[in-house]
Amino acid sequence: MRTNTGLWWLLAVFFLIVAIVYTGWNIIAHPDLVWYQAVEWVGSVALLFTALMGALIAFYIGKVHKAQGGELPEDVLTSDIDDGDPELGEFSPWSWWPIVLAFSAALGMIGLAVGAWLMPIGIGVFVVAIVGWVYEYYRGYFAR
């Protein structure tokens, strides 16, 4: 985890240097223009924001590493699978309701893009899918 933080900081510094060189190169390449006209703003701003996003990710990863109190078993190469396998919940590999729920989301998005008349249909399918997914263990073969 600490290596990832260092790599993201390195990437942020790299893009900051590239942004400075890119902006300076544009100013040097156009000596007949005023500096703010010679700068190619889209590329300069994009490179600067890329450096800022790399710094943001590095800062976040560093804070998470500090908050978790050291290396997790998932981050240590010599750890076994049993060292860090908490119970994540109960999942139904046979369930079709997540697919129906995804279809309702797609129908809702198509309704926003194509026509408002599809939105109520998408909402109806969503209600059926979410009720079916919540209550799938109370009916049928897997009832408890």
PDB file of C-alpha atoms in Angstrom:
ATOM      1  CA  MET A   1       0.000   0.000   0.000  1.00  0.00           C
ATOM      2  CA  ARG A   2       2.836   2.376   0.796  1.00  0.00           C
ATOM      3  CA  THR A   3       4.367   1.624  -2.617  1.00  0.00           C
ATOM      4  CA  ASN A   4       1.098   2.544  -4.323  1.00  0.00           C
ATOM      5  CA  THR A   5       1.078   5.891  -2.528  1.00  0.00           C
ATOM      6  CA  GLY A   6       4.624   6.621  -3.653  1.00  0.00           C
ATOM      7  CA  LEU A   7       3.818   5.695  -7.234  1.00  0.00           C
ATOM      8  CA  TRP A   8       0.776   7.978  -7.304  1.00  0.00           C
ATOM      9  CA  TRP A   9       2.828  10.873  -5.894  1.00  0.00           C
ATOM     10  CA  LEU A  10       5.466  10.198  -8.535  1.00  0.00           C
ATOM     11  CA  LEU A  11       2.802  10.198 -11.230  1.00  0.00           C
ATOM     12  CA  ALA A  12       1.361  13.482  -9.933  1.00  0.00           C
ATOM     13  CA  VAL A  13       4.788  15.132  -9.969  1.00  0.00           C
ATOM     14  CA  PHE A  14       5.442  13.770 -13.462  1.00  0.00           C
ATOM     15  CA  PHE A  15       2.227  15.258 -14.842  1.00  0.00           C
ATOM     16  CA  LEU A  16       2.924  18.557 -13.112  1.00  0.00           C
ATOM     17  CA  ILE A  17       6.362  18.719 -14.760  1.00  0.00           C
ATOM     18  CA  VAL A  18       4.845  17.760 -18.121  1.00  0.00           C
ATOM     19  CA  ALA A  19       2.206  20.501 -17.725  1.00  0.00           C
ATOM     20  CA  ILE A  20       4.897  23.096 -17.013  1.00  0.00           C
ATOM     21  CA  VAL A  21       7.054  21.946 -19.943  1.00  0.00           C
ATOM     22  CA  TYR A  22       4.033  21.829 -22.264  1.00  0.00           C
ATOM     23  CA  THR A  23       2.931  25.342 -21.333  1.00  0.00           C
ATOM     24  CA  GLY A  24       6.442  26.719 -21.599  1.00  0.00           C
ATOM     25  CA  TRP A  25       6.962  25.025 -24.948  1.00  0.00           C
ATOM     26  CA  ASN A  26       3.816  26.653 -26.311  1.00  0.00           C
ATOM     27  CA  ILE A  27       4.985  30.078 -25.153  1.00  0.00           C
ATOM     28  CA  ILE A  28       8.422  29.563 -26.708  1.00  0.00           C
ATOM     29  CA  ALA A  29       6.940  28.188 -29.965  1.00  0.00           C
ATOM     30  CA  HIS A  30       4.861  31.341 -30.511  1.00  0.00           C
ATOM     31  CA  PRO A  31       7.114  34.332 -29.758  1.00  0.00           C
ATOM     32  CA  ASP A  32       4.937  36.684 -31.820  1.00  0.00           C
ATOM     33  CA  LEU A  33       1.923  36.267 -29.486  1.00  0.00           C
ATOM     34  CA  VAL A  34       1.290  37.472 -25.951  1.00  0.00           C
ATOM     35  CA  TRP A  35       1.870  34.647 -23.451  1.00  0.00           C
ATOM     36  CA  TYR A  36      -1.814  34.078 -22.640  1.00  0.00           C
ATOM     37  CA  GLN A  37      -2.612  33.792 -26.358  1.00  0.00           C
ATOM     38  CA  ALA A  38       0.321  31.481 -27.038  1.00  0.00           C
ATOM     39  CA  VAL A  39      -0.674  28.952 -24.374  1.00  0.00           C
ATOM     40  CA  GLU A  40      -2.776  26.044 -25.587  1.00  0.00           C
ATOM     41  CA  TRP A  41      -5.185  26.133 -22.664  1.00  0.00           C
ATOM     42  CA  VAL A  42      -7.012  22.839 -23.122  1.00  0.00           C
ATOM     43  CA  GLY A  43      -3.859  20.729 -22.967  1.00  0.00           C
ATOM     44  CA  SER A  44      -2.288  22.777 -20.172  1.00  0.00           C
ATOM     45  CA  VAL A  45      -5.382  22.641 -17.973  1.00  0.00           C
ATOM     46  CA  ALA A  46      -5.928  18.937 -18.711  1.00  0.00           C
ATOM     47  CA  LEU A  47      -2.357  18.098 -17.700  1.00  0.00           C
ATOM     48  CA  LEU A  48      -2.624  20.237 -14.576  1.00  0.00           C
ATOM     49  CA  PHE A  49      -5.884  18.566 -13.551  1.00  0.00           C
ATOM     50  CA  THR A  50      -4.353  15.146 -14.235  1.00  0.00           C
ATOM     51  CA  ALA A  51      -1.553  16.030 -11.824  1.00  0.00           C
ATOM     52  CA  LEU A  52      -4.090  17.228  -9.253  1.00  0.00           C
ATOM     53  CA  MET A  53      -6.139  14.034  -9.582  1.00  0.00           C
ATOM     54  CA  GLY A  54      -3.003  11.926  -9.153  1.00  0.00           C
ATOM     55  CA  ALA A  55      -2.157  13.910  -6.023  1.00  0.00           C
ATOM     56  CA  LEU A  56      -5.722  13.443  -4.756  1.00  0.00           C
ATOM     57  CA  ILE A  57      -5.508   9.664  -5.207  1.00  0.00           C
ATOM     58  CA  ALA A  58      -2.088   9.557  -3.538  1.00  0.00           C
ATOM     59  CA  PHE A  59      -3.375  11.598  -0.594  1.00  0.00           C
ATOM     60  CA  TYR A  60      -6.440   9.372  -0.229  1.00  0.00           C
ATOM     61  CA  ILE A  61      -4.459   6.127  -0.387  1.00  0.00           C
ATOM     62  CA  GLY A  62      -2.004   7.506   2.179  1.00  0.00           C
ATOM     63  CA  LYS A  63      -4.824   8.476   4.545  1.00  0.00           C
ATOM     64  CA  VAL A  64      -6.484   5.065   4.195  1.00  0.00           C
ATOM     65  CA  HIS A  65      -3.187   3.291   4.852  1.00  0.00           C
ATOM     66  CA  LYS A  66      -2.627   5.401   7.955  1.00  0.00           C
ATOM     67  CA  ALA A  67      -6.199   4.863   9.189  1.00  0.00           C
ATOM     68  CA  GLN A  68      -6.128   1.079   8.824  1.00  0.00           C
ATOM     69  CA  GLY A  69      -3.078   0.868  11.034  1.00  0.00           C
ATOM     70  CA  GLY A  70      -0.618  -0.884   8.762  1.00  0.00           C
ATOM     71  CA  GLU A  71      -0.655  -3.508   6.082  1.00  0.00           C
ATOM     72  CA  LEU A  72      -3.724  -5.656   5.579  1.00  0.00           C
ATOM     73  CA  PRO A  73      -3.308  -9.374   4.933  1.00  0.00           C
ATOM     74  CA  GLU A  74      -4.453  -8.790   1.329  1.00  0.00           C
ATOM     75  CA  ASP A  75      -1.468  -6.500   0.767  1.00  0.00           C
ATOM     76  CA  VAL A  76       1.215  -8.865   2.097  1.00  0.00           C
ATOM     77  CA  LEU A  77       2.590 -11.242  -0.525  1.00  0.00           C
ATOM     78  CA  THR A  78       3.480 -13.966   1.998  1.00  0.00           C
ATOM     79  CA  SER A  79       0.024 -14.180   3.610  1.00  0.00           C
ATOM     80  CA  ASP A  80      -2.371 -17.065   3.122  1.00  0.00           C
ATOM     81  CA  ILE A  81      -5.948 -16.869   1.908  1.00  0.00           C
ATOM     82  CA  ASP A  82      -7.199 -17.689   5.408  1.00  0.00           C
ATOM     83  CA  ASP A  83      -5.463 -14.657   6.926  1.00  0.00           C
ATOM     84  CA  GLY A  84      -7.979 -12.156   5.659  1.00  0.00           C
ATOM     85  CA  ASP A  85     -11.275 -13.709   4.649  1.00  0.00           C
ATOM     86  CA  PRO A  86     -14.103 -12.150   6.663  1.00  0.00           C
ATOM     87  CA  GLU A  87     -17.713 -13.108   6.100  1.00  0.00           C
ATOM     88  CA  LEU A  88     -18.975 -10.862   3.323  1.00  0.00           C
ATOM     89  CA  GLY A  89     -22.619 -11.866   3.425  1.00  0.00           C
ATOM     90  CA  GLU A  90     -24.900 -14.334   1.763  1.00  0.00           C
ATOM     91  CA  PHE A  91     -25.171 -14.246  -2.002  1.00  0.00           C
ATOM     92  CA  SER A  92     -27.536 -16.134  -4.270  1.00  0.00           C
ATOM     93  CA  PRO A  93     -25.670 -17.392  -7.310  1.00  0.00           C
ATOM     94  CA  TRP A  94     -28.928 -18.664  -8.829  1.00  0.00           C
ATOM     95  CA  SER A  95     -30.852 -15.389  -8.471  1.00  0.00           C
ATOM     96  CA  TRP A  96     -32.155 -13.681 -11.608  1.00  0.00           C
ATOM     97  CA  TRP A  97     -33.443 -10.603  -9.781  1.00  0.00           C
ATOM     98  CA  PRO A  98     -30.239  -8.537 -10.154  1.00  0.00           C
ATOM     99  CA  ILE A  99     -30.517  -8.928 -13.924  1.00  0.00           C
ATOM    100  CA  VAL A 100     -34.152  -7.758 -13.827  1.00  0.00           C
ATOM    101  CA  LEU A 101     -33.070  -4.832 -11.639  1.00  0.00           C
ATOM    102  CA  ALA A 102     -30.358  -3.889 -14.128  1.00  0.00           C
ATOM    103  CA  PHE A 103     -32.932  -4.104 -16.916  1.00  0.00           C
ATOM    104  CA  SER A 104     -35.202  -1.709 -15.026  1.00  0.00           C
ATOM    105  CA  ALA A 105     -32.307   0.746 -14.632  1.00  0.00           C
ATOM    106  CA  ALA A 106     -31.564   0.489 -18.358  1.00  0.00           C
ATOM    107  CA  LEU A 107     -35.234   1.033 -19.144  1.00  0.00           C
ATOM    108  CA  GLY A 108     -35.264   4.118 -16.914  1.00  0.00           C
ATOM    109  CA  MET A 109     -32.175   5.559 -18.616  1.00  0.00           C
ATOM    110  CA  ILE A 110     -33.639   4.892 -22.042  1.00  0.00           C
ATOM    111  CA  GLY A 111     -36.782   6.613 -20.808  1.00  0.00           C
ATOM    112  CA  LEU A 112     -34.764   9.696 -19.914  1.00  0.00           C
ATOM    113  CA  ALA A 113     -33.057   9.694 -23.303  1.00  0.00           C
ATOM    114  CA  VAL A 114     -35.866   8.662 -25.644  1.00  0.00           C
ATOM    115  CA  GLY A 115     -39.235   9.380 -24.141  1.00  0.00           C
ATOM    116  CA  ALA A 116     -40.824  10.051 -20.773  1.00  0.00           C
ATOM    117  CA  TRP A 117     -43.441   7.357 -21.369  1.00  0.00           C
ATOM    118  CA  LEU A 118     -40.795   4.682 -20.669  1.00  0.00           C
ATOM    119  CA  MET A 119     -40.034   5.992 -17.170  1.00  0.00           C
ATOM    120  CA  PRO A 120     -43.227   4.634 -15.495  1.00  0.00           C
ATOM    121  CA  ILE A 121     -42.593   1.252 -17.099  1.00  0.00           C
ATOM    122  CA  GLY A 122     -39.015   1.282 -15.790  1.00  0.00           C
ATOM    123  CA  ILE A 123     -40.207   2.286 -12.314  1.00  0.00           C
ATOM    124  CA  GLY A 124     -42.792  -0.518 -12.368  1.00  0.00           C
ATOM    125  CA  VAL A 125     -40.194  -3.111 -13.356  1.00  0.00           C
ATOM    126  CA  PHE A 126     -37.899  -1.687 -10.641  1.00  0.00           C
ATOM    127  CA  VAL A 127     -40.550  -2.132  -7.936  1.00  0.00           C
ATOM    128  CA  VAL A 128     -41.234  -5.716  -9.029  1.00  0.00           C
ATOM    129  CA  ALA A 129     -37.499  -6.506  -9.178  1.00  0.00           C
ATOM    130  CA  ILE A 130     -36.639  -5.033  -5.785  1.00  0.00           C
ATOM    131  CA  VAL A 131     -39.579  -6.791  -4.073  1.00  0.00           C
ATOM    132  CA  GLY A 132     -38.664 -10.059  -5.781  1.00  0.00           C
ATOM    133  CA  TRP A 133     -35.019  -9.753  -4.777  1.00  0.00           C
ATOM    134  CA  VAL A 134     -35.822  -8.935  -1.149  1.00  0.00           C
ATOM    135  CA  TYR A 135     -38.394 -11.712  -0.752  1.00  0.00           C
ATOM    136  CA  GLU A 136     -36.737 -14.460  -2.827  1.00  0.00           C
ATOM    137  CA  TYR A 137     -35.936 -16.508   0.309  1.00  0.00           C
ATOM    138  CA  TYR A 138     -39.547 -16.423   1.509  1.00  0.00           C
ATOM    139  CA  ARG A 139     -41.127 -18.230  -1.457  1.00  0.00           C
ATOM    140  CA  GLY A 140     -40.545 -21.291  -3.594  1.00  0.00           C
ATOM    141  CA  TYR A 141     -37.815 -23.895  -3.320  1.00  0.00           C
ATOM    142  CA  PHE A 142     -35.449 -21.769  -1.171  1.00  0.00           C
ATOM    143  CA  ALA A 143     -38.042 -20.637   1.382  1.00  0.00           C
ATOM    144  CA  ARG A 144     -36.930 -20.655   5.000  1.00  0.00           C
TER     145      ARG A 144
END
